[in-house]
Coordinates of C-alpha atoms in Angstrom, one line a residue:
M1 CA 178.6 -81.1 -181.4
S2 CA 179.0 -77.5 -180.5
N3 CA 181.6 -77.1 -177.8
N4 CA 179.9 -73.8 -177.0
R5 CA 176.3 -75.1 -176.6
I6 CA 174.4 -74.9 -173.3
V7 CA 171.0 -76.3 -172.5
S8 CA 168.9 -75.4 -169.5
G9 CA 165.2 -75.5 -168.7
M10 CA 162.7 -74.4 -166.1
R11 CA 159.4 -76.0 -165.0
P12 CA 156.5 -73.6 -165.6
T13 CA 155.3 -72.7 -162.1
G14 CA 153.9 -69.2 -163.0
K15 CA 155.4 -65.9 -162.0
L16 CA 159.0 -66.1 -160.9
H17 CA 160.4 -64.8 -157.6
L18 CA 163.7 -63.4 -156.4
G19 CA 165.1 -66.9 -155.9
H20 CA 164.6 -67.7 -159.6
Y21 CA 166.3 -64.4 -160.6
H22 CA 169.4 -64.8 -158.5
G23 CA 169.6 -68.6 -158.8
V24 CA 168.9 -69.0 -162.5
L25 CA 168.0 -65.9 -164.6
S26 CA 171.1 -63.8 -163.7
N27 CA 173.3 -66.8 -164.7
W28 CA 171.4 -67.3 -168.0
M29 CA 171.8 -63.6 -168.8
E30 CA 175.6 -64.0 -168.4
L31 CA 175.7 -67.3 -170.3
Q32 CA 173.9 -66.0 -173.4
R33 CA 176.7 -63.5 -173.9
N34 CA 179.3 -66.2 -174.2
F35 CA 177.6 -69.4 -175.3
E36 CA 175.1 -70.8 -177.8
C37 CA 172.1 -71.2 -175.4
F38 CA 169.0 -73.2 -175.6
F39 CA 166.5 -72.3 -172.8
F40 CA 163.2 -74.1 -172.6
A41 CA 159.9 -74.2 -170.7
A42 CA 159.8 -77.7 -169.4
D43 CA 156.1 -78.4 -169.7
W44 CA 156.5 -82.2 -170.0
H45 CA 158.3 -82.1 -166.7
S46 CA 155.3 -80.4 -165.1
L47 CA 153.2 -83.5 -165.9
T48 CA 155.4 -85.6 -163.6
T49 CA 153.8 -84.0 -160.6
E50 CA 150.9 -82.0 -162.0
Y51 CA 149.3 -84.6 -164.3
A52 CA 146.0 -84.4 -162.5
S53 CA 145.6 -80.6 -162.9
T54 CA 147.0 -79.3 -166.2
D55 CA 144.7 -76.3 -166.6
G56 CA 147.2 -73.8 -165.4
I57 CA 150.3 -75.0 -167.2
Q58 CA 149.9 -72.8 -170.3
D59 CA 149.2 -69.7 -168.2
S60 CA 152.2 -70.5 -166.1
I61 CA 154.4 -70.7 -169.2
N62 CA 153.2 -67.3 -170.4
E63 CA 153.9 -65.7 -167.0
M64 CA 157.3 -67.4 -166.7
V65 CA 158.5 -66.5 -170.2
L66 CA 157.4 -62.9 -169.8
D67 CA 159.7 -62.7 -166.8
W68 CA 162.5 -64.2 -168.9
L69 CA 162.1 -61.6 -171.6
A70 CA 161.7 -58.7 -169.2
F71 CA 164.8 -59.6 -167.3
G72 CA 167.0 -59.9 -170.3
I73 CA 166.8 -63.4 -171.9
D74 CA 167.0 -62.3 -175.5
P75 CA 165.4 -64.4 -178.3
E76 CA 168.0 -62.8 -180.7
Q77 CA 170.8 -64.2 -178.6
S78 CA 169.3 -67.5 -177.3
V79 CA 166.9 -70.1 -178.5
I80 CA 163.8 -69.9 -176.3
F81 CA 161.3 -72.7 -176.8
K82 CA 158.7 -74.9 -175.4
Q83 CA 159.7 -78.5 -174.7
S84 CA 156.5 -80.1 -175.9
R85 CA 156.7 -78.3 -179.3
V86 CA 159.8 -80.3 -180.1
P87 CA 158.7 -83.9 -180.5
Q88 CA 162.2 -85.3 -180.6
H89 CA 162.4 -84.8 -176.8
A90 CA 159.6 -87.4 -176.4
E91 CA 161.0 -89.7 -179.0
L92 CA 164.5 -89.8 -177.5
N93 CA 163.0 -90.2 -174.0
L94 CA 161.2 -93.3 -175.2
I95 CA 164.4 -94.8 -176.7
L96 CA 166.6 -94.0 -173.7
S97 CA 163.9 -95.5 -171.4
M98 CA 164.6 -98.8 -173.1
I99 CA 168.2 -98.9 -172.0
T100 CA 168.1 -97.2 -168.6
P101 CA 168.3 -99.6 -165.6
V102 CA 165.6 -99.0 -163.0
S103 CA 168.2 -99.0 -160.2
W104 CA 169.8 -95.9 -161.7
L105 CA 166.5 -94.1 -161.3
E106 CA 165.7 -95.3 -157.8
R107 CA 169.0 -94.0 -156.5
N108 CA 168.2 -90.5 -157.8
P109 CA 168.5 -88.4 -154.6
T110 CA 165.4 -86.3 -155.5
Y111 CA 163.1 -89.3 -156.1
K112 CA 162.6 -90.2 -152.4
E113 CA 162.9 -86.7 -151.2
M114 CA 160.0 -85.4 -153.3
Q115 CA 157.9 -88.5 -152.5
E116 CA 158.3 -87.7 -148.8
N117 CA 157.6 -83.9 -149.2
L118 CA 154.8 -84.0 -151.7
T119 CA 152.5 -86.2 -149.7
T120 CA 149.3 -84.8 -151.2
K121 CA 150.2 -86.1 -154.7
D122 CA 150.4 -89.7 -155.9
L123 CA 154.0 -89.9 -157.3
S124 CA 154.1 -93.6 -157.8
T125 CA 154.0 -93.2 -161.5
F126 CA 156.3 -94.3 -164.3
G127 CA 156.7 -90.7 -165.5
F128 CA 157.9 -89.5 -162.1
L129 CA 160.4 -92.3 -161.6
G130 CA 161.7 -91.8 -165.1
Y131 CA 162.0 -88.0 -165.2
P132 CA 165.8 -88.2 -165.2
V133 CA 165.5 -90.0 -168.5
L134 CA 163.4 -87.2 -169.9
M135 CA 166.0 -84.7 -168.5
A136 CA 168.8 -86.6 -170.2
S137 CA 166.8 -86.4 -173.5
D138 CA 166.3 -82.7 -173.1
I139 CA 170.1 -82.2 -172.9
I140 CA 171.7 -84.7 -175.3
V141 CA 169.2 -84.2 -178.1
Y142 CA 171.0 -80.9 -178.6
K143 CA 174.5 -82.5 -178.0
A144 CA 175.0 -79.9 -175.3
A145 CA 178.6 -79.5 -174.1
R146 CA 177.7 -78.0 -170.8
V147 CA 174.8 -77.7 -168.4
P148 CA 174.6 -74.9 -165.8
V149 CA 174.1 -76.5 -162.4
G150 CA 174.6 -75.8 -158.8
Q151 CA 176.8 -78.1 -156.7
D152 CA 173.7 -80.0 -155.4
Q153 CA 172.5 -80.8 -158.9
I154 CA 175.7 -82.6 -160.1
P155 CA 174.3 -86.1 -159.2
H156 CA 171.3 -85.4 -161.5
L157 CA 173.6 -84.5 -164.4
E158 CA 175.7 -87.6 -163.7
I159 CA 172.7 -89.8 -164.5
T160 CA 172.5 -88.0 -167.9
R161 CA 176.1 -88.7 -168.5
E162 CA 175.7 -92.4 -167.6
I163 CA 172.7 -92.7 -170.0
A164 CA 174.6 -91.1 -172.9
R165 CA 177.6 -93.4 -172.2
R166 CA 175.4 -96.5 -172.2
F167 CA 173.8 -95.5 -175.5
N168 CA 177.2 -94.9 -177.1
Y169 CA 178.5 -98.3 -175.7
L170 CA 175.5 -100.2 -177.2
Y171 CA 175.1 -98.5 -180.5
G172 CA 178.1 -96.3 -181.3
E173 CA 179.2 -92.8 -180.5
V174 CA 176.4 -90.4 -181.0
F175 CA 176.0 -88.4 -177.9
P176 CA 178.7 -86.3 -176.0
E177 CA 178.7 -86.5 -172.3
P178 CA 177.7 -83.0 -171.1
A179 CA 179.9 -81.4 -168.5
A180 CA 178.7 -79.5 -165.5
L181 CA 179.1 -75.7 -165.7
L182 CA 179.0 -74.8 -162.0
T183 CA 177.2 -71.5 -161.4
E184 CA 176.7 -69.3 -158.5
T185 CA 173.3 -70.0 -156.9
P186 CA 172.9 -67.9 -153.7
K187 CA 170.3 -69.1 -151.3
V188 CA 167.5 -66.6 -151.2
L189 CA 165.4 -66.7 -148.1
G190 CA 161.7 -65.9 -148.1
I191 CA 160.0 -63.4 -145.8
D192 CA 159.5 -66.0 -143.1
G193 CA 163.1 -67.2 -143.1
R194 CA 162.6 -70.4 -145.1
K195 CA 163.9 -70.9 -148.6
M196 CA 161.9 -68.6 -150.9
S197 CA 159.1 -70.7 -152.6
K198 CA 155.8 -70.0 -154.1
S199 CA 154.4 -73.0 -152.3
Y200 CA 155.4 -71.6 -148.9
G201 CA 153.7 -68.3 -149.6
N202 CA 156.8 -66.4 -148.6
A203 CA 158.0 -65.2 -152.0
I204 CA 158.6 -61.7 -153.4
F205 CA 157.8 -62.0 -157.1
L206 CA 159.7 -60.3 -159.9
S207 CA 156.4 -58.9 -161.1
D208 CA 155.2 -57.5 -157.8
D209 CA 154.8 -53.7 -157.8
A210 CA 156.6 -51.3 -155.6
E211 CA 153.9 -51.2 -152.9
E212 CA 153.6 -55.0 -152.7
T213 CA 157.4 -55.3 -152.5
R214 CA 157.6 -52.8 -149.6
K215 CA 154.8 -54.5 -147.8
K216 CA 156.5 -57.9 -148.0
V217 CA 159.9 -56.6 -147.0
M218 CA 158.4 -54.8 -144.0
S219 CA 156.9 -58.1 -142.9
M220 CA 160.2 -60.0 -143.0
V221 CA 161.7 -61.7 -140.0
T222 CA 164.6 -59.8 -138.4
D223 CA 166.8 -60.5 -135.4
T224 CA 164.4 -62.4 -133.1
L225 CA 166.8 -61.8 -130.1
R226 CA 166.4 -58.0 -130.5
P227 CA 163.0 -57.1 -129.1
F228 CA 163.7 -53.3 -128.9
K229 CA 165.6 -50.8 -130.9
R230 CA 167.7 -49.9 -127.9
D231 CA 169.0 -53.5 -127.8
P232 CA 172.2 -54.3 -129.8
G233 CA 171.3 -56.5 -132.9
E234 CA 173.2 -59.0 -135.0
P235 CA 172.8 -58.8 -138.8
D236 CA 173.9 -62.4 -139.2
R237 CA 170.7 -63.5 -137.3
C238 CA 168.5 -61.3 -139.5
V239 CA 166.6 -62.8 -142.4
A240 CA 166.1 -59.4 -144.0
F241 CA 169.8 -58.7 -144.0
T242 CA 170.5 -61.7 -146.2
L243 CA 168.9 -59.7 -149.1
H244 CA 171.0 -56.6 -148.3
S245 CA 174.0 -58.3 -149.9
L246 CA 172.1 -58.6 -153.2
Y247 CA 170.6 -55.1 -153.3
V248 CA 172.6 -52.7 -151.1
D249 CA 176.1 -51.6 -151.8
A250 CA 179.0 -52.6 -149.5
D251 CA 179.5 -49.1 -147.9
K252 CA 175.8 -48.8 -147.0
R253 CA 175.8 -52.4 -145.6
A254 CA 178.8 -51.5 -143.4
E255 CA 176.8 -48.6 -142.0
I256 CA 173.8 -50.8 -141.4
V257 CA 176.0 -53.4 -139.6
E258 CA 177.5 -50.7 -137.4
G259 CA 174.1 -49.1 -136.6
C260 CA 172.5 -52.4 -135.9
R261 CA 175.2 -53.7 -133.5
G262 CA 175.4 -50.3 -131.9
A263 CA 171.6 -50.1 -131.3
Q264 CA 171.5 -46.9 -133.4
L265 CA 169.5 -48.3 -136.3
G266 CA 166.2 -50.1 -135.8
C267 CA 164.9 -53.0 -137.7
V268 CA 162.1 -51.0 -139.3
D269 CA 164.5 -48.4 -140.7
C270 CA 166.8 -51.2 -141.9
K271 CA 164.0 -52.8 -143.8
K272 CA 163.0 -49.5 -145.3
I273 CA 166.5 -49.1 -146.7
L274 CA 166.3 -52.6 -148.2
A275 CA 162.8 -52.1 -149.7
Q276 CA 163.8 -48.9 -151.4
A277 CA 167.0 -50.5 -152.8
M278 CA 165.0 -53.4 -154.2
V279 CA 162.3 -51.2 -155.7
D280 CA 164.9 -49.1 -157.4
T281 CA 166.9 -52.1 -158.7
L282 CA 163.9 -54.0 -160.0
A283 CA 162.0 -51.0 -161.5
P284 CA 163.4 -51.1 -165.0
F285 CA 162.7 -54.8 -165.3
R286 CA 159.2 -54.4 -164.0
E287 CA 158.4 -51.6 -166.3
K288 CA 159.7 -53.7 -169.2
R289 CA 157.5 -56.6 -168.2
V290 CA 154.4 -54.4 -168.1
E291 CA 155.2 -53.2 -171.6
L292 CA 155.7 -56.7 -172.9
A293 CA 152.5 -58.0 -171.3
E294 CA 150.6 -55.5 -173.4
K295 CA 151.7 -57.2 -176.6
P296 CA 149.2 -60.1 -177.1
G297 CA 150.7 -63.1 -178.7
L298 CA 154.3 -62.1 -178.0
V299 CA 155.2 -65.2 -175.9
D300 CA 153.6 -67.5 -178.4
E301 CA 155.6 -65.9 -181.2
V302 CA 158.9 -66.2 -179.3
L303 CA 158.2 -69.8 -178.4
A304 CA 157.1 -70.8 -181.9
E305 CA 160.2 -69.4 -183.5
G306 CA 162.5 -70.8 -180.9
S307 CA 160.8 -74.2 -181.1
R308 CA 161.3 -74.2 -184.9
K309 CA 165.0 -73.5 -184.4
A310 CA 165.4 -76.1 -181.7
E311 CA 163.6 -78.8 -183.8
V312 CA 166.1 -78.3 -186.6
V313 CA 168.9 -79.3 -184.3
A314 CA 167.0 -82.0 -182.5
K315 CA 165.9 -83.6 -185.8
Q316 CA 169.5 -83.9 -187.0
T317 CA 170.5 -85.6 -183.8
M318 CA 167.6 -88.0 -184.0
D319 CA 168.5 -88.9 -187.5
E320 CA 172.0 -89.9 -186.2
A321 CA 170.4 -91.8 -183.3
R322 CA 168.0 -93.8 -185.5
A323 CA 170.9 -94.7 -187.9
A324 CA 172.9 -95.9 -184.9
L325 CA 169.9 -98.0 -183.7
K326 CA 169.4 -99.3 -187.2
V327 CA 165.6 -98.6 -187.0

């Protein structure tokens, strides 16, 4: 086991938005400087909900990994790979499914929540119920010491720990129980005030150009209790202001708060300040993405090399697991 190893994956949903950047990518960029990181495109996990429409998964992986590379996830520092290219994930998933009680899966807080929310999909499948087993396989096949999670994801990681503990109890010590590495995950609101999500149609994408970014920011909900510029406003009621803390420096934010509450700064001007700050901050990354997108085969090359490195580690772990199983 490497006490410095971290594993984290992302389902390929296509181009990433600001919520992905501030919730995941910014943390990954920091982690890769201090840990041995394995970051993967979780295409098997996509099948738990997208099994009936798989045509877009590969394109989504390409778009997602381009965003990773453009925003600083470095294949020289981290192992970047595709889940389905490392067969040991599926093999360990099969083995762990033999020892995982159904009751553990049914109590997973996400299981019923997603069934209730994704009413247009039939999620009464073995794969959807058992996705925490696959998640456990993804993590412990690399003997990860830590997994970066937000506070709300700790129950999911606890299932992984329980599965690893059960295997070790039945067959002998093979898998460490990965610890949670709590990371900052600011809630990023979309242009309509709901959580930013591609499915809600309220997202500002990392790959949007400057014009599209400005257009979306200018359409954002502001203080609904301030119909006119002459009325005092309250930044804490303004959806657009939630992004100021991520893109505008503290001194400028203080000016904006004073101008808003004093009815000296209108919502349109406030959003123009935000839009320009976002465009300026994201410009270097967006330019890098355009440059990378012009290199055909780049993503495939990165994933192929990363998958090769990942499989070396995963194969060694599975040799130990098979020996413990005596099969």
